[in-house]
Amino acid sequence: MDTIQEKLLTQLKQRTARVAVLGLGYVGLPLAVVFAEAGFVVTGIDPDKRKVDTVRKGESHIQDVPSDQVARLVAAGKLKATTDFAALRDADAVSVCVPTPLRKTGDPDLSFILSATDEMAKYMHPSMVVVLESTTYPGTTREILLPKLGDEHGLTVGKDFFLAFSPERVDPGRQDWTTINTPKVIGGITGACSEVAAVWYSQALKTVVPVSSAEVAEMAKLLENTFRMINIGLVNEMALMCDRLGVDVWEVIDAAATKPFGYMKFTPGPGLGGHCIPIDPLYLSWKLRSLHYTARFIELASEINTNMPRYVVTKVQDALNNQQKSIKGSHVLVLGAAYKPDIDDLRESPALDVMGLLEQKGATVAYHDPYIPHLHHEGREMTSVTDLDKAIKDADCVVIVTNHSSYDYPAILKESKLVVDTRNAMGLLGKNNPKVTRL
Ligand SMILES: NC(=O)c1ccc[n+]([C@@H]2O[C@H](COP(=O)([O-])OP(=O)(O)OC[C@H]3O[C@@H](n4cnc5c(N)ncnc54)[C@H](O)[C@@H]3O)[C@@H](O)[C@H]2O)c1
């Protein structure tokens, strides 16, 4: 007779296994769509009724997922959405893509993983495979999910059900590397778990990279994001040092980047943003603190990166000062609120810190972002300026925080009184230009 594992593997290979994706956000919706395109019937479960209703209507709330693709999959019965976790009763394969933010104290907020696990535990049944995708500290899958999904139900992991971690690597806004073709690392609690999860994911994704444990997969994600965070911290400090030395950091970086090996280009900026790079490494340092170890590189890079918005404000202050003006009473226009170019994601964006600090110093701040028409900032609603040309002309200083490609930088330069360019968006136009202060 077939074992549970053999039966499940057959269902996965035949794509008759019923898939559930918990969390229909930046990670979950693209993944649900990829599984549905591969032929699985996929149910997205999310407590956010607005997102569920959007998907049900055949629309997408995620920039990287086209609405017509959602509409086609919904019409074909391949993609469903619900707020009702009872849908897990019928699920064979569950992928968990819930948020992992930080608390105000800077400690990991595991409440979403805990609540998703509690919901799964209610409907846990033999012959299920569960894959956690949310970025978290090493040990989460084994310490938090395993007892609630297995031990409490008398289910043996690797035999009755299968549990693995597979970090999401999606880079929102990116066209060349997407959910479907970015290699996917998967590590199971047991070898059988790795095998089942890898077989499931390889039905839909181009390359699956099995590793020996859930902890290796969890740590691999943290290495990737910590690598970025530290290199951004390094290049931000380079900008600070070049400023003291009177050397053009952008030219230095371009020169160094001509080395064909052993160097990877990173660029300075107004600070870190997004749901990953500013947050994930702090999950690792938090875990290590509990083991009496200080993750020094992470703490140092975090300190440098966190101070960048303050440094940008000193640049605005200096630029205005050169024109006999103070920040207090000046009109400052911030261009770009999203945390990186050409996307609509405001999470952890340094633009919010820059605006807050400018306001604290008495500036009247407005912003423009083609992707973010409204934002909630320091307890009030702000609306992106509608007449950009007029706002540029009226501002005492224009601060380029996010270098969206749709901006006409030569025109901005021509029409503005003063520009602080935190991204070198003006390129050579800004170099040695008395109107432009670069980072
Ligand atoms: N956004 C990225 O670029 C990115 C990249 C790689 C990894 N990640 C990681 O993936 C995870 C998800 O990130 P995201 O950007 O998709 O977040 P998101 O906020 O866009 O989406 C998460 C969704 O989960 C839902 N949710 C909350 N609690 C839930 C529960 N108990 N059950 C089901 N759904 C629930 C929320 O309503 C939300 O729609 C995080 O751990 C993040 O660090 C994100």
XYZ file of C-alpha atoms and ligand atoms in Angstrom:
483
model
C 0.000 0.000 0.000
C 1.195 3.536 -0.753
C 2.529 5.516 2.200
C 1.158 8.988 3.001
C 4.299 10.452 1.443
C 3.926 8.477 -1.796
C 0.268 9.452 -2.151
C 1.005 13.114 -1.533
C 3.928 13.072 -3.976
C 1.630 11.618 -6.644
C -0.995 14.318 -6.013
C 1.679 17.020 -6.196
C 3.183 15.648 -9.409
C -0.259 15.322 -10.973
C -1.046 18.809 -9.644
C -4.289 17.575 -8.142
C -3.121 18.557 -4.637
C -5.194 21.490 -3.365
C -2.975 24.445 -2.559
C -3.613 27.171 0.023
C -1.539 30.329 0.349
C -1.805 32.197 3.663
C -1.317 35.921 3.048
C -2.075 37.580 -0.283
C 0.530 40.343 -0.123
C 3.640 41.177 -2.160
C 4.888 37.587 -1.702
C 1.696 35.527 -1.422
C -0.269 36.768 -4.420
C 2.561 36.272 -6.975
C 3.204 32.808 -5.515
C -0.506 31.871 -5.615
C -0.626 32.977 -9.251
C 2.474 30.941 -10.141
C 0.986 27.787 -8.564
C -2.342 28.425 -10.306
C -0.575 28.884 -13.656
C 1.109 25.505 -13.084
C -2.339 23.890 -12.925
C -3.023 23.668 -9.182
C -6.303 24.905 -7.741
C -5.133 27.579 -5.310
C -7.038 29.255 -2.487
C -5.537 32.409 -1.063
C -6.550 32.991 2.555
C -6.133 36.448 4.034
C -7.939 38.188 6.911
C -7.845 41.407 4.855
C -11.284 41.417 3.215
C -10.296 44.213 0.831
C -7.514 42.103 -0.720
C -9.732 39.019 -0.878
C -12.541 40.960 -2.577
C -10.072 42.423 -5.081
C -8.846 38.975 -6.110
C -12.390 37.610 -6.258
C -13.294 40.421 -8.643
C -10.405 39.292 -10.840
C -8.241 42.286 -9.981
C -4.729 42.587 -8.633
C -3.591 44.827 -5.782
C 0.075 44.002 -6.440
C 1.931 46.006 -9.084
C 3.910 42.996 -10.360
C 0.809 40.845 -10.931
C -1.343 41.957 -13.883
C -5.090 42.136 -13.235
C -5.889 40.301 -16.472
C -3.842 37.328 -15.264
C -5.783 37.240 -11.975
C -9.060 37.610 -13.880
C -8.198 34.704 -16.195
C -7.176 32.388 -13.333
C -10.229 33.304 -11.238
C -12.558 32.723 -14.212
C -10.897 29.344 -14.849
C -11.548 28.334 -11.217
C -7.799 27.997 -10.586
C -7.495 30.915 -8.181
C -9.840 31.560 -5.270
C -9.655 33.863 -2.291
C -11.308 33.829 1.108
C -11.065 35.250 4.606
C -12.298 31.944 5.996
C -9.497 29.765 7.354
C -11.826 26.741 7.270
C -10.690 26.448 3.636
C -7.566 24.841 5.151
C -9.668 21.775 5.915
C -9.438 20.800 2.237
C -5.845 21.893 1.662
C -3.069 19.423 0.883
C -0.259 21.943 0.463
C -0.019 25.211 2.383
C 2.398 28.058 1.854
C 2.632 30.691 4.597
C 3.448 34.231 3.414
C 2.452 36.417 6.366
C 4.280 39.570 7.509
C 7.226 39.480 9.912
C 7.683 43.088 11.035
C 9.462 44.469 14.081
C 7.823 45.683 17.255
C 8.338 49.307 18.311
C 11.099 48.004 20.587
C 12.977 46.600 17.557
C 12.242 42.989 18.536
C 10.683 40.513 16.069
C 6.895 40.590 15.868
C 5.958 36.958 15.349
C 2.255 37.538 15.983
C 1.315 36.925 12.320
C 3.265 33.655 12.152
C 1.691 32.619 15.468
C -1.851 33.419 14.378
C -1.371 31.698 11.000
C 0.037 28.646 12.808
C -2.919 28.589 15.218
C -5.327 28.681 12.264
C -3.470 25.856 10.503
C -3.413 23.843 13.730
C -7.234 23.954 13.856
C -7.504 22.266 10.458
C -4.360 20.131 10.531
C -4.819 16.683 9.073
C -2.489 13.902 7.911
C -0.982 14.126 4.434
C -0.375 17.887 4.457
C 2.741 19.734 3.412
C 3.328 23.153 4.981
C 6.012 25.565 3.800
C 6.838 28.742 5.729
C 8.007 31.559 3.428
C 8.038 34.500 5.841
C 11.525 35.718 6.670
C 12.338 34.950 10.281
C 15.106 33.923 12.675
C 16.708 30.476 12.397
C 14.754 27.936 14.396
C 11.268 29.393 13.878
C 9.951 26.535 11.740
C 11.114 23.881 14.191
C 10.412 25.763 17.421
C 7.091 27.424 16.613
C 5.351 25.585 13.764
C 6.404 22.010 14.438
C 4.953 21.589 17.976
C 1.613 23.182 17.073
C 1.182 21.365 13.756
C 2.629 17.992 14.677
C 3.113 17.090 18.318
C -0.215 18.567 19.519
C -2.116 16.451 16.953
C -0.098 13.283 17.412
C 1.194 13.659 13.851
C 4.766 12.632 13.108
C 6.693 15.059 10.941
C 8.247 13.506 7.854
C 5.772 10.622 7.989
C 2.212 11.897 8.599
C 2.826 15.476 7.465
C 5.680 17.484 6.012
C 7.112 20.824 7.108
C 9.746 23.010 5.471
C 11.050 26.561 5.202
C 11.579 28.243 1.844
C 12.581 31.905 1.813
C 10.917 34.223 -0.674
C 13.397 36.276 -2.676
C 11.026 38.421 -4.712
C 12.312 41.893 -5.554
C 9.188 43.979 -6.206
C 9.249 45.864 -9.487
C 11.875 43.589 -11.017
C 11.107 42.073 -14.422
C 14.095 39.790 -15.109
C 14.061 37.790 -11.859
C 10.565 37.016 -10.633
C 8.904 34.402 -8.426
C 8.940 31.832 -11.221
C 12.602 31.951 -12.257
C 14.430 32.976 -9.074
C 16.029 29.818 -7.637
C 14.124 28.687 -4.548
C 15.976 27.317 -1.528
C 13.989 24.737 0.461
C 14.959 23.062 3.712
C 12.737 20.557 5.496
C 12.523 19.484 9.109
C 13.400 15.983 7.845
C 14.762 14.669 4.552
C 11.267 13.520 3.591
C 9.942 17.028 4.273
C 12.603 18.535 1.983
C 11.718 16.044 -0.734
C 7.949 16.609 -0.600
C 8.279 20.409 -0.486
C 10.846 20.388 -3.307
C 8.631 18.201 -5.508
C 5.672 20.536 -4.876
C 7.585 23.738 -5.657
C 9.381 22.286 -8.666
C 5.986 21.765 -10.348
C 5.651 25.534 -10.599
C 9.116 27.094 -10.251
C 12.072 26.746 -12.616
C 14.821 25.954 -10.091
C 14.505 24.453 -6.640
C 17.570 24.214 -4.393
C 17.063 21.671 -1.583
C 19.220 22.149 1.524
C 19.708 19.838 4.479
C 17.521 21.566 7.086
C 14.954 24.271 7.709
C 17.582 26.176 9.696
C 19.967 26.314 6.706
C 17.159 27.738 4.552
C 16.182 30.268 7.246
C 19.793 31.352 7.717
C 20.490 31.550 3.962
C 17.799 34.209 3.604
C 19.264 36.168 6.499
C 22.751 35.955 4.990
C 21.426 37.370 1.686
C 19.663 40.291 3.313
C 22.382 40.949 5.879
C 24.911 41.032 3.028
C 22.891 43.778 1.357
C 22.310 45.708 4.550
C 25.988 45.701 5.496
C 27.187 46.642 2.022
C 24.696 49.492 1.889
C 25.923 50.563 5.333
C 29.506 50.440 4.057
C 28.784 52.530 0.984
C 26.738 54.990 3.040
C 29.725 55.410 5.329
C 31.891 55.862 2.214
C 29.591 58.769 1.296
C 30.098 60.305 4.749
C 33.872 59.860 4.520
C 34.079 61.201 0.947
C 32.104 64.239 2.075
C 34.709 64.989 4.749
C 37.495 64.466 2.228
C 35.845 66.557 -0.469
C 35.886 63.607 -2.881
C 32.986 62.742 -5.218
C 31.668 59.406 -3.854
C 29.688 58.672 -7.026
C 32.787 58.912 -9.180
C 34.680 56.739 -6.676
C 31.969 54.070 -6.854
C 31.865 54.074 -10.647
C 35.641 53.814 -10.772
C 35.709 50.886 -8.320
C 32.919 49.167 -10.259
C 35.136 48.878 -13.340
C 36.951 46.036 -11.556
C 35.646 42.948 -13.334
C 35.987 40.645 -10.302
C 35.889 40.761 -6.507
C 33.739 43.879 -6.281
C 29.984 44.392 -6.264
C 28.478 47.818 -6.781
C 26.245 49.296 -4.074
C 25.131 52.911 -3.967
C 24.518 55.245 -1.041
C 21.127 56.764 -0.405
C 18.795 58.401 2.096
C 18.424 55.227 4.196
C 17.035 51.720 4.002
C 13.443 50.909 3.148
C 11.092 48.065 2.374
C 9.903 45.093 4.366
C 13.197 43.172 4.129
C 16.602 44.824 4.300
C 16.027 47.162 7.294
C 14.188 44.454 9.243
C 15.345 40.908 8.535
C 18.932 41.198 9.843
C 17.495 42.433 13.131
C 15.673 39.094 13.480
C 19.099 37.480 13.370
C 20.754 39.876 15.825
C 17.788 39.479 18.203
C 18.130 35.693 18.139
C 21.878 35.919 18.685
C 21.391 38.253 21.674
C 19.435 35.458 23.346
C 22.578 33.338 22.888
C 24.774 36.076 24.454
C 26.328 37.043 21.131
C 26.351 40.520 19.611
C 25.988 40.614 15.825
C 28.372 43.558 15.479
C 28.313 44.042 11.698
C 24.503 44.183 11.756
C 24.345 46.654 14.642
C 26.945 48.944 13.055
C 25.388 48.918 9.590
C 21.965 49.472 11.107
C 23.246 52.501 13.023
C 24.836 54.059 9.915
C 21.819 53.368 7.695
C 19.330 54.616 10.289
C 21.187 57.924 10.509
C 21.114 58.615 6.764
C 17.801 60.550 6.790
C 19.322 62.849 9.418
C 22.378 63.307 7.194
C 20.117 64.188 4.252
C 18.492 66.878 6.397
C 21.911 68.373 7.222
C 22.540 68.526 3.460
C 19.256 70.414 2.991
C 20.220 72.704 5.842
C 23.658 73.424 4.306
C 22.203 73.985 0.840
C 19.637 76.489 2.155
C 22.275 78.109 4.347
C 24.365 78.851 1.244
C 21.411 80.868 0.007
C 21.011 82.734 3.310
C 17.936 80.679 4.167
C 17.055 78.451 7.089
C 15.072 75.220 7.073
C 12.583 76.919 9.382
C 10.041 78.637 7.178
C 11.339 77.104 3.932
C 9.129 75.182 1.525
C 10.666 71.798 0.795
C 9.388 69.451 -1.903
C 10.315 65.771 -1.509
C 10.367 63.873 -4.807
C 9.652 60.160 -4.408
C 8.133 58.618 -1.294
C 8.384 54.901 -2.179
C 11.421 53.177 -0.710
C 12.922 52.492 -4.133
C 12.368 53.579 -7.743
C 9.336 52.670 -9.833
C 7.345 50.831 -7.168
C 4.419 51.765 -4.934
C 5.769 50.324 -1.663
C 6.051 52.843 1.164
C 7.012 50.419 3.905
C 9.906 51.673 6.069
C 10.638 54.298 3.411
C 13.324 56.773 4.459
C 11.238 59.487 2.756
C 8.953 59.415 5.801
C 11.879 60.029 8.148
C 13.292 62.780 5.933
C 9.907 64.539 5.842
C 9.406 64.148 9.594
C 12.851 65.569 10.414
C 12.388 68.507 8.026
C 9.047 69.299 9.643
C 10.580 69.073 13.108
C 12.995 71.787 12.019
C 10.154 74.014 10.886
C 10.023 73.381 7.111
C 6.744 73.266 5.243
C 6.964 69.926 3.478
C 5.120 68.655 0.410
C 5.819 65.501 -1.549
C 5.274 64.093 -5.015
C 5.222 60.436 -5.999
C 3.568 59.099 -9.160
C 3.019 55.739 -7.429
C 1.799 56.973 -4.034
C -1.075 59.443 -4.342
C -1.741 59.549 -0.594
C 0.176 58.651 2.498
C -0.329 58.619 6.228
C 2.478 60.442 7.968
C 2.897 61.442 11.635
C -0.819 61.131 12.278
C -2.021 63.056 9.231
C -2.927 62.347 5.637
C -0.719 63.814 2.918
C -1.544 63.986 -0.767
C 1.011 63.988 -3.563
C 1.150 67.446 -5.179
C -0.935 67.547 -8.338
C 0.813 70.392 -10.151
C 4.390 69.145 -10.089
C 5.851 71.938 -12.239
C 4.411 74.627 -9.986
C 5.492 72.787 -6.821
C 9.064 72.542 -8.153
C 9.139 76.247 -9.008
C 7.626 77.263 -5.664
C 9.880 75.133 -3.451
C 12.909 76.673 -1.777
C 14.504 73.259 -2.051
C 13.658 70.072 -3.938
C 14.922 66.870 -2.302
C 15.172 63.827 -4.558
C 14.620 60.936 -2.170
C 13.508 58.276 -4.669
C 14.805 58.363 -8.241
C 11.707 57.244 -10.138
C 12.551 56.836 -13.818
C 9.484 58.815 -14.921
C 10.913 62.099 -13.598
C 12.374 64.546 -16.114
C 15.524 65.390 -14.185
C 16.908 68.064 -16.561
C 13.534 69.864 -16.344
C 13.522 69.564 -12.538
C 17.007 71.053 -12.462
C 15.993 73.901 -14.781
C 12.856 74.859 -12.854
C 14.040 74.454 -9.254
C 15.829 76.942 -7.019
C 17.868 74.316 -5.207
C 18.157 70.519 -5.386
C 19.439 67.996 -2.862
C 19.998 64.812 -4.811
C 20.300 61.801 -2.487
C 20.452 59.252 -5.323
C 22.646 60.917 -7.924
C 19.531 60.986 -10.099
C 20.877 64.062 -11.888
C 24.139 62.267 -12.701
C 26.746 64.540 -14.239
C 24.182 67.362 -14.548
C 24.405 67.694 -10.781
C 28.190 67.568 -10.531
C 29.830 70.922 -9.788
C 26.448 72.567 -10.220
C 25.955 75.308 -7.598
C 22.230 74.565 -7.533
C 22.721 70.893 -6.694
C 23.946 69.276 -3.488
C 24.695 65.584 -3.856
C 25.000 62.996 -1.125
N 7.898 42.230 0.012
C 9.051 41.701 -0.295
O 9.738 42.219 -1.151
C 9.550 40.433 0.357
C 10.617 39.764 -0.234
C 11.097 38.611 0.325
C 10.527 38.136 1.509
N 9.493 38.811 2.100
C 8.926 38.250 3.328
O 7.694 37.634 3.022
C 6.782 37.821 4.107
C 5.518 38.474 3.601
O 5.839 39.758 3.103
P 4.876 40.588 2.160
O 5.707 41.682 1.618
O 4.133 39.696 1.248
O 3.866 41.169 3.263
P 2.429 41.846 2.954
O 2.132 42.677 4.155
O 2.425 42.454 1.612
O 1.431 40.607 2.913
C 1.175 39.791 4.001
C -0.303 39.422 3.976
O -0.544 38.500 5.035
C -1.821 38.769 5.548
N -1.954 38.147 6.860
C -1.704 38.666 8.089
N -1.939 37.750 9.031
C -2.355 36.625 8.407
C -2.753 35.323 8.835
N -2.737 34.990 10.124
N -3.113 34.434 7.902
C -3.128 34.748 6.598
N -2.749 35.942 6.123
C -2.372 36.872 7.010
C -1.917 40.277 5.540
O -3.264 40.715 5.587
C -1.233 40.601 4.213
O -2.162 40.680 3.144
C 7.521 38.626 5.153
O 8.093 37.749 6.083
C 8.614 39.297 4.372
O 9.744 39.576 5.162
C 8.994 39.937 1.533
